[in-house]
Amino acid sequence: MNNPFTPGNGVEPTYLAGRTQYITEFVKSLKATEEGLPRNAIIYGLRGTGKTVLLRHYRIIAEANGWLCIDREFIERYCEESEFTRVFGSDVATLASEVSVKRKLAETGKKLFEIIKPEEFTAYGITYKPYYATQKIPLEDYLVDMLKSNWHIFEKTGKKGVILLYDEFHSVKDRKDQKQYVLSSLLSAFSKLQREGYKYYLCLSGLPPLKINLKAAKTYTERMFIFQEVENLENQEARKALEEPLKQSEYAFEDKLIEDIIRETKGYPYFIQFYGYFLIYTVNKKRITLKDFNTKR
């Protein structure tokens, strides 16, 4: 069997340890939103603690629970209103197009190449409006309009709503000195839409400054979001992060070795994956001991 450990950037581990509480909270918040009490989620923590893995896991859960999903990894240039609206509008219109095409295919029995025509997309009611700062339309109003005008398409799918999963979102913040208010506009737009009953859900993930940026943008963020700080694993969960993948492989670690890895990594998720992967990759044995580990230090 291949190496059961997966160190990397947001790579799903064989066993997701220590995140049951976070997942339970997320599922409850989705249910609350479905029932008319809007919720959103913030995942924040240091690098390598598993934020991206958790965010991707949330997408799987959301889709399994009947939600449509939009996801994107953000970078600093999206602090510019023109750049943010470009990708935001494109993502919303793309999802609307995808679900419209699928519905049309199911209704008519046609093949994909038979219906992808620009004039037909217009007929489906998909809205994509470029945002121009010269129009002097508040960014908040543009975001609301994009989501409202495409809601009828999402609603017709029979899905429960649309969840936007944004990673590395600590890179997006208001720039008052440049009169760029992307973050506060996004929060205002979602607050308005959710109050009016539209089933949109916002899930943001990033480094600890994310929480600070949100509070600086809008003081009511604590009432909009559940805040999930992703930290190192407790010893018991760190042990599971090592033992559970090994159970699904042909490899085994001596108990003393497991204890030593937990002690050295202090439960840091990325390092747990790295140590496990490194040992199996470099030690030509099925059962690896602490002595083997010490020879590789």
mmCIF file of C-alpha atoms in Angstrom:
data_model
loop_
_atom_site.group_PDB
_atom_site.id
_atom_site.type_symbol
_atom_site.label_atom_id
_atom_site.label_comp_id
_atom_site.label_asym_id
_atom_site.label_seq_id
_atom_site.Cartn_x
_atom_site.Cartn_y
_atom_site.Cartn_z
ATOM 1 C CA MET A 1 0.000 0.000 0.000
ATOM 2 C CA ASN A 2 1.112 3.582 -0.610
ATOM 3 C CA ASN A 3 2.248 5.837 2.199
ATOM 4 C CA PRO A 4 -0.884 6.596 4.320
ATOM 5 C CA PHE A 5 0.351 10.028 5.439
ATOM 6 C CA THR A 6 -0.263 13.139 3.362
ATOM 7 C CA PRO A 7 1.796 16.228 4.258
ATOM 8 C CA GLY A 8 1.009 19.056 1.889
ATOM 9 C CA ASN A 9 -0.957 22.234 1.338
ATOM 10 C CA GLY A 10 -4.551 21.409 2.246
ATOM 11 C CA VAL A 11 -4.252 17.741 1.283
ATOM 12 C CA GLU A 12 -6.982 15.632 2.908
ATOM 13 C CA PRO A 13 -5.467 13.254 5.491
ATOM 14 C CA THR A 14 -6.444 9.604 5.586
ATOM 15 C CA TYR A 15 -8.020 10.282 8.971
ATOM 16 C CA LEU A 16 -9.292 13.711 10.038
ATOM 17 C CA ALA A 17 -8.439 13.838 13.735
ATOM 18 C CA GLY A 18 -9.698 16.212 16.395
ATOM 19 C CA ARG A 19 -12.237 18.109 14.301
ATOM 20 C CA THR A 20 -15.519 16.450 15.334
ATOM 21 C CA GLN A 21 -16.680 19.448 17.366
ATOM 22 C CA TYR A 22 -16.020 21.859 14.508
ATOM 23 C CA ILE A 23 -17.921 19.674 12.064
ATOM 24 C CA THR A 24 -20.853 19.301 14.455
ATOM 25 C CA GLU A 25 -21.060 23.078 14.892
ATOM 26 C CA PHE A 26 -20.935 23.605 11.142
ATOM 27 C CA VAL A 27 -23.715 21.101 10.455
ATOM 28 C CA LYS A 28 -25.880 22.732 13.136
ATOM 29 C CA SER A 29 -25.286 26.165 11.625
ATOM 30 C CA LEU A 30 -26.340 24.900 8.183
ATOM 31 C CA LYS A 31 -29.502 23.451 9.693
ATOM 32 C CA ALA A 32 -30.256 26.710 11.505
ATOM 33 C CA THR A 33 -29.845 28.642 8.247
ATOM 34 C CA GLU A 34 -32.199 26.245 6.470
ATOM 35 C CA GLU A 35 -34.771 26.862 9.198
ATOM 36 C CA GLY A 36 -34.564 30.640 8.855
ATOM 37 C CA LEU A 37 -31.963 31.652 11.446
ATOM 38 C CA PRO A 38 -28.950 32.795 9.357
ATOM 39 C CA ARG A 39 -25.510 31.570 10.381
ATOM 40 C CA ASN A 40 -22.058 31.863 8.835
ATOM 41 C CA ALA A 41 -18.668 30.433 9.830
ATOM 42 C CA ILE A 42 -15.107 31.631 10.342
ATOM 43 C CA ILE A 43 -12.199 29.151 10.432
ATOM 44 C CA TYR A 44 -8.971 30.730 11.632
ATOM 45 C CA GLY A 45 -5.613 29.577 12.969
ATOM 46 C CA LEU A 46 -1.918 29.263 12.246
ATOM 47 C CA ARG A 47 -0.560 27.728 9.066
ATOM 48 C CA GLY A 48 -0.438 23.957 8.996
ATOM 49 C CA THR A 49 -3.234 23.423 11.526
ATOM 50 C CA GLY A 50 -5.634 22.094 8.900
ATOM 51 C CA LYS A 51 -7.868 25.049 8.035
ATOM 52 C CA THR A 52 -7.969 24.343 4.304
ATOM 53 C CA VAL A 53 -8.579 20.642 4.914
ATOM 54 C CA LEU A 54 -11.496 21.522 7.181
ATOM 55 C CA LEU A 55 -12.892 24.025 4.680
ATOM 56 C CA ARG A 56 -12.806 21.410 1.912
ATOM 57 C CA HIS A 57 -14.444 18.930 4.241
ATOM 58 C CA TYR A 58 -17.207 21.462 4.831
ATOM 59 C CA ARG A 59 -17.839 21.583 1.103
ATOM 60 C CA ILE A 60 -18.322 17.828 1.029
ATOM 61 C CA ILE A 61 -20.725 18.060 3.966
ATOM 62 C CA ALA A 62 -22.634 20.982 2.443
ATOM 63 C CA GLU A 63 -23.092 19.233 -0.891
ATOM 64 C CA ALA A 64 -24.200 16.042 0.855
ATOM 65 C CA ASN A 65 -26.785 18.120 2.752
ATOM 66 C CA GLY A 66 -28.235 19.642 -0.388
ATOM 67 C CA TRP A 67 -26.309 22.923 -0.754
ATOM 68 C CA LEU A 68 -24.743 24.416 -3.864
ATOM 69 C CA CYS A 69 -21.124 25.504 -3.387
ATOM 70 C CA ILE A 70 -18.782 28.200 -4.634
ATOM 71 C CA ASP A 71 -15.167 28.112 -3.486
ATOM 72 C CA ARG A 72 -12.130 30.272 -4.114
ATOM 73 C CA GLU A 73 -8.671 30.949 -2.666
ATOM 74 C CA PHE A 74 -8.090 34.663 -2.185
ATOM 75 C CA ILE A 75 -5.017 36.811 -2.660
ATOM 76 C CA GLU A 76 -4.200 40.408 -1.704
ATOM 77 C CA ARG A 77 -5.122 41.985 -5.024
ATOM 78 C CA TYR A 78 -8.763 41.091 -4.344
ATOM 79 C CA CYS A 79 -8.762 43.965 -1.837
ATOM 80 C CA GLU A 80 -9.345 46.121 -4.920
ATOM 81 C CA GLU A 81 -13.078 46.459 -5.555
ATOM 82 C CA SER A 82 -12.674 45.960 -9.305
ATOM 83 C CA GLU A 83 -10.736 42.710 -8.833
ATOM 84 C CA PHE A 84 -13.029 41.384 -6.123
ATOM 85 C CA THR A 85 -16.193 42.009 -8.110
ATOM 86 C CA ARG A 86 -14.657 40.461 -11.215
ATOM 87 C CA VAL A 87 -14.096 37.096 -9.536
ATOM 88 C CA PHE A 88 -17.237 37.331 -7.385
ATOM 89 C CA GLY A 89 -19.487 38.017 -10.356
ATOM 90 C CA SER A 90 -17.775 35.367 -12.451
ATOM 91 C CA ASP A 91 -18.158 32.721 -9.727
ATOM 92 C CA VAL A 92 -21.856 33.438 -9.186
ATOM 93 C CA ALA A 93 -22.623 33.516 -12.925
ATOM 94 C CA THR A 94 -20.605 30.329 -13.502
ATOM 95 C CA LEU A 95 -22.546 28.427 -10.844
ATOM 96 C CA ALA A 96 -25.835 29.756 -12.219
ATOM 97 C CA SER A 97 -24.790 28.632 -15.705
ATOM 98 C CA GLU A 98 -23.766 25.174 -14.533
ATOM 99 C CA VAL A 99 -26.992 24.436 -12.672
ATOM 100 C CA SER A 100 -29.103 25.894 -15.491
ATOM 101 C CA VAL A 101 -27.424 23.699 -18.082
ATOM 102 C CA LYS A 102 -27.817 20.604 -15.934
ATOM 103 C CA ARG A 103 -31.492 21.343 -15.391
ATOM 104 C CA LYS A 104 -32.048 21.975 -19.113
ATOM 105 C CA LEU A 105 -30.288 18.730 -20.006
ATOM 106 C CA ALA A 106 -32.470 16.811 -17.574
ATOM 107 C CA GLU A 107 -35.639 18.438 -18.895
ATOM 108 C CA THR A 108 -34.963 18.022 -22.619
ATOM 109 C CA GLY A 109 -32.670 14.997 -22.732
ATOM 110 C CA LYS A 110 -30.366 16.960 -25.008
ATOM 111 C CA LYS A 111 -26.604 16.681 -25.077
ATOM 112 C CA LEU A 112 -24.385 19.431 -23.741
ATOM 113 C CA PHE A 113 -23.140 20.663 -27.133
ATOM 114 C CA GLU A 114 -26.720 21.077 -28.324
ATOM 115 C CA ILE A 115 -27.628 23.756 -25.792
ATOM 116 C CA ILE A 116 -24.486 25.761 -25.031
ATOM 117 C CA LYS A 117 -25.334 28.853 -27.043
ATOM 118 C CA PRO A 118 -25.035 32.442 -25.794
ATOM 119 C CA GLU A 119 -28.611 33.304 -26.693
ATOM 120 C CA GLU A 120 -29.890 30.359 -24.674
ATOM 121 C CA PHE A 121 -27.986 31.413 -21.550
ATOM 122 C CA THR A 122 -29.787 34.755 -21.764
ATOM 123 C CA ALA A 123 -33.068 32.897 -21.986
ATOM 124 C CA TYR A 124 -32.233 30.987 -18.811
ATOM 125 C CA GLY A 125 -32.198 34.286 -16.908
ATOM 126 C CA ILE A 126 -28.547 34.190 -15.824
ATOM 127 C CA THR A 127 -27.292 37.574 -14.698
ATOM 128 C CA TYR A 128 -23.727 38.767 -14.984
ATOM 129 C CA LYS A 129 -23.154 42.488 -14.684
ATOM 130 C CA PRO A 130 -19.612 43.904 -14.711
ATOM 131 C CA TYR A 131 -18.935 46.347 -11.915
ATOM 132 C CA TYR A 132 -17.586 49.734 -12.818
ATOM 133 C CA ALA A 133 -16.484 52.161 -10.154
ATOM 134 C CA THR A 134 -17.362 55.040 -12.471
ATOM 135 C CA GLN A 135 -21.026 54.088 -12.177
ATOM 136 C CA LYS A 136 -20.867 55.146 -8.534
ATOM 137 C CA ILE A 137 -22.967 52.176 -7.504
ATOM 138 C CA PRO A 138 -22.102 51.133 -3.957
ATOM 139 C CA LEU A 139 -20.253 47.830 -3.974
ATOM 140 C CA GLU A 140 -22.674 46.445 -1.416
ATOM 141 C CA ASP A 141 -25.596 47.097 -3.802
ATOM 142 C CA TYR A 142 -23.785 45.368 -6.669
ATOM 143 C CA LEU A 143 -23.166 42.235 -4.576
ATOM 144 C CA VAL A 144 -26.767 42.141 -3.387
ATOM 145 C CA ASP A 145 -28.060 42.563 -6.941
ATOM 146 C CA MET A 146 -25.852 39.776 -8.328
ATOM 147 C CA LEU A 147 -27.045 37.314 -5.700
ATOM 148 C CA LYS A 148 -30.682 38.364 -5.780
ATOM 149 C CA SER A 149 -30.976 38.341 -9.564
ATOM 150 C CA ASN A 150 -29.590 34.802 -9.798
ATOM 151 C CA TRP A 151 -31.449 33.395 -6.800
ATOM 152 C CA HIS A 152 -34.383 32.149 -8.907
ATOM 153 C CA ILE A 153 -31.961 29.890 -10.775
ATOM 154 C CA PHE A 154 -30.489 28.423 -7.605
ATOM 155 C CA GLU A 155 -33.929 28.017 -6.037
ATOM 156 C CA LYS A 156 -35.259 26.049 -9.026
ATOM 157 C CA THR A 157 -32.623 23.355 -8.455
ATOM 158 C CA GLY A 158 -34.408 22.318 -5.266
ATOM 159 C CA LYS A 159 -31.206 22.813 -3.290
ATOM 160 C CA LYS A 160 -31.327 24.335 0.185
ATOM 161 C CA GLY A 161 -29.109 27.291 -0.603
ATOM 162 C CA VAL A 162 -25.690 28.460 -1.764
ATOM 163 C CA ILE A 163 -22.586 28.421 0.410
ATOM 164 C CA LEU A 164 -19.514 30.475 -0.498
ATOM 165 C CA LEU A 165 -16.323 28.929 0.888
ATOM 166 C CA TYR A 166 -13.445 31.402 0.761
ATOM 167 C CA ASP A 167 -9.913 30.353 1.745
ATOM 168 C CA GLU A 168 -6.918 32.564 2.618
ATOM 169 C CA PHE A 169 -9.432 35.307 3.315
ATOM 170 C CA HIS A 170 -7.167 37.080 5.796
ATOM 171 C CA SER A 171 -5.637 38.689 2.701
ATOM 172 C CA VAL A 172 -8.864 40.637 2.089
ATOM 173 C CA LYS A 173 -9.454 43.733 4.185
ATOM 174 C CA ASP A 174 -10.772 47.264 3.845
ATOM 175 C CA ARG A 175 -8.267 49.868 2.659
ATOM 176 C CA LYS A 176 -9.700 53.113 3.957
ATOM 177 C CA ASP A 177 -6.756 55.157 2.704
ATOM 178 C CA GLN A 178 -7.570 54.003 -0.845
ATOM 179 C CA LYS A 179 -11.353 54.074 -0.373
ATOM 180 C CA GLN A 180 -11.580 50.346 -1.031
ATOM 181 C CA TYR A 181 -14.215 48.703 1.172
ATOM 182 C CA VAL A 182 -14.441 45.134 -0.085
ATOM 183 C CA LEU A 183 -14.794 43.415 3.286
ATOM 184 C CA SER A 184 -17.371 45.712 4.865
ATOM 185 C CA SER A 185 -19.384 45.683 1.617
ATOM 186 C CA LEU A 186 -19.415 41.883 1.514
ATOM 187 C CA LEU A 187 -20.551 41.655 5.132
ATOM 188 C CA SER A 188 -23.260 44.269 4.602
ATOM 189 C CA ALA A 189 -24.527 42.504 1.492
ATOM 190 C CA PHE A 190 -24.788 39.120 3.197
ATOM 191 C CA SER A 191 -26.406 40.630 6.263
ATOM 192 C CA LYS A 192 -29.075 42.260 4.089
ATOM 193 C CA LEU A 193 -29.708 39.156 1.969
ATOM 194 C CA GLN A 194 -29.973 36.863 4.974
ATOM 195 C CA ARG A 195 -32.387 39.197 6.760
ATOM 196 C CA GLU A 196 -34.590 39.074 3.666
ATOM 197 C CA GLY A 197 -34.626 35.270 3.729
ATOM 198 C CA TYR A 198 -32.210 34.407 0.941
ATOM 199 C CA LYS A 199 -30.381 31.188 1.787
ATOM 200 C CA TYR A 200 -26.799 32.300 1.228
ATOM 201 C CA TYR A 201 -24.115 31.149 3.679
ATOM 202 C CA LEU A 202 -20.609 32.587 4.005
ATOM 203 C CA CYS A 203 -17.706 30.434 5.242
ATOM 204 C CA LEU A 204 -14.342 32.192 5.515
ATOM 205 C CA SER A 205 -10.986 30.638 6.358
ATOM 206 C CA GLY A 206 -7.623 32.260 7.056
ATOM 207 C CA LEU A 207 -4.847 33.217 9.434
ATOM 208 C CA PRO A 208 -5.659 34.915 12.782
ATOM 209 C CA PRO A 209 -5.732 38.461 11.295
ATOM 210 C CA LEU A 210 -8.955 37.399 9.560
ATOM 211 C CA LYS A 211 -10.856 37.782 12.832
ATOM 212 C CA ILE A 212 -9.360 41.237 13.426
ATOM 213 C CA ASN A 213 -10.118 42.384 9.873
ATOM 214 C CA LEU A 214 -13.744 41.325 10.192
ATOM 215 C CA LYS A 215 -14.301 43.157 13.453
ATOM 216 C CA ALA A 216 -12.658 46.271 12.039
ATOM 217 C CA ALA A 217 -14.957 46.129 9.004
ATOM 218 C CA LYS A 218 -18.235 45.549 10.870
ATOM 219 C CA THR A 219 -18.802 45.462 14.617
ATOM 220 C CA TYR A 220 -21.704 43.020 14.267
ATOM 221 C CA THR A 221 -19.619 40.166 12.841
ATOM 222 C CA GLU A 222 -19.727 38.329 16.178
ATOM 223 C CA ARG A 223 -23.484 37.978 15.679
ATOM 224 C CA MET A 224 -23.146 36.845 12.066
ATOM 225 C CA PHE A 225 -20.553 34.098 12.464
ATOM 226 C CA ILE A 226 -19.550 31.118 14.494
ATOM 227 C CA PHE A 227 -15.805 31.459 15.135
ATOM 228 C CA GLN A 228 -13.742 28.265 14.964
ATOM 229 C CA GLU A 229 -10.114 28.539 16.009
ATOM 230 C CA VAL A 230 -8.223 25.550 14.616
ATOM 231 C CA GLU A 231 -5.365 24.614 16.919
ATOM 232 C CA ASN A 232 -2.901 21.774 17.506
ATOM 233 C CA LEU A 233 -4.312 18.364 18.365
ATOM 234 C CA GLU A 234 -4.605 17.128 21.925
ATOM 235 C CA ASN A 235 -2.442 14.068 22.676
ATOM 236 C CA GLN A 236 -5.261 11.566 22.261
ATOM 237 C CA GLU A 237 -6.299 12.993 18.891
ATOM 238 C CA ALA A 238 -2.672 13.311 17.783
ATOM 239 C CA ARG A 239 -2.274 9.604 18.524
ATOM 240 C CA LYS A 240 -5.338 8.832 16.400
ATOM 241 C CA ALA A 241 -3.889 10.936 13.585
ATOM 242 C CA LEU A 242 -0.952 8.512 13.527
ATOM 243 C CA GLU A 243 -2.614 5.228 14.417
ATOM 244 C CA GLU A 244 -5.735 5.387 12.227
ATOM 245 C CA PRO A 245 -3.895 5.807 8.892
ATOM 246 C CA LEU A 246 -1.485 3.026 9.887
ATOM 247 C CA LYS A 247 -4.405 0.660 10.477
ATOM 248 C CA GLN A 248 -5.337 1.093 6.831
ATOM 249 C CA SER A 249 -1.815 0.299 5.658
ATOM 250 C CA GLU A 250 0.767 -2.461 5.893
ATOM 251 C CA TYR A 251 2.955 -0.368 8.185
ATOM 252 C CA ALA A 252 3.169 -0.111 11.979
ATOM 253 C CA PHE A 253 4.904 2.254 14.399
ATOM 254 C CA GLU A 254 6.252 1.176 17.762
ATOM 255 C CA ASP A 255 4.283 2.778 20.595
ATOM 256 C CA LYS A 256 7.402 4.538 21.906
ATOM 257 C CA LEU A 257 7.868 6.039 18.455
ATOM 258 C CA ILE A 258 4.301 7.352 18.395
ATOM 259 C CA GLU A 259 4.784 8.924 21.816
ATOM 260 C CA ASP A 260 8.013 10.562 20.670
ATOM 261 C CA ILE A 261 6.413 11.982 17.512
ATOM 262 C CA ILE A 262 3.540 13.441 19.550
ATOM 263 C CA ARG A 263 6.012 15.001 21.969
ATOM 264 C CA GLU A 264 8.177 16.506 19.227
ATOM 265 C CA THR A 265 5.342 17.814 17.054
ATOM 266 C CA LYS A 266 3.262 19.054 20.016
ATOM 267 C CA GLY A 267 0.209 17.916 18.086
ATOM 268 C CA TYR A 268 0.880 20.205 15.107
ATOM 269 C CA PRO A 269 -1.166 18.565 12.314
ATOM 270 C CA TYR A 270 1.191 19.225 9.413
ATOM 271 C CA PHE A 271 4.244 17.897 11.268
ATOM 272 C CA ILE A 272 2.374 14.763 12.331
ATOM 273 C CA GLN A 273 1.695 14.035 8.670
ATOM 274 C CA PHE A 274 5.249 14.952 7.704
ATOM 275 C CA TYR A 275 6.914 12.772 10.345
ATOM 276 C CA GLY A 276 4.751 9.786 9.470
ATOM 277 C CA TYR A 277 5.342 10.197 5.754
ATOM 278 C CA PHE A 278 9.095 10.751 6.160
ATOM 279 C CA LEU A 279 9.603 7.633 8.278
ATOM 280 C CA ILE A 280 7.751 5.332 5.899
ATOM 281 C CA TYR A 281 9.480 6.924 2.924
ATOM 282 C CA THR A 282 13.002 6.596 4.333
ATOM 283 C CA VAL A 283 12.928 3.467 6.527
ATOM 284 C CA ASN A 284 12.820 0.244 4.569
ATOM 285 C CA LYS A 285 10.764 -1.669 7.124
ATOM 286 C CA LYS A 286 7.113 -2.505 7.743
ATOM 287 C CA ARG A 287 7.383 -2.043 11.501
ATOM 288 C CA ILE A 288 9.266 1.111 12.391
ATOM 289 C CA THR A 289 10.721 1.716 15.844
ATOM 290 C CA LEU A 290 11.979 4.668 17.844
ATOM 291 C CA LYS A 291 15.493 3.457 17.201
ATOM 292 C CA ASP A 292 14.862 3.708 13.457
ATOM 293 C CA PHE A 293 13.635 7.234 13.967
ATOM 294 C CA ASN A 294 16.683 8.226 15.975
ATOM 295 C CA THR A 295 18.996 7.079 13.212
ATOM 296 C CA LYS A 296 17.237 9.500 10.833
ATOM 297 C CA ARG A 297 17.480 12.590 13.033
#
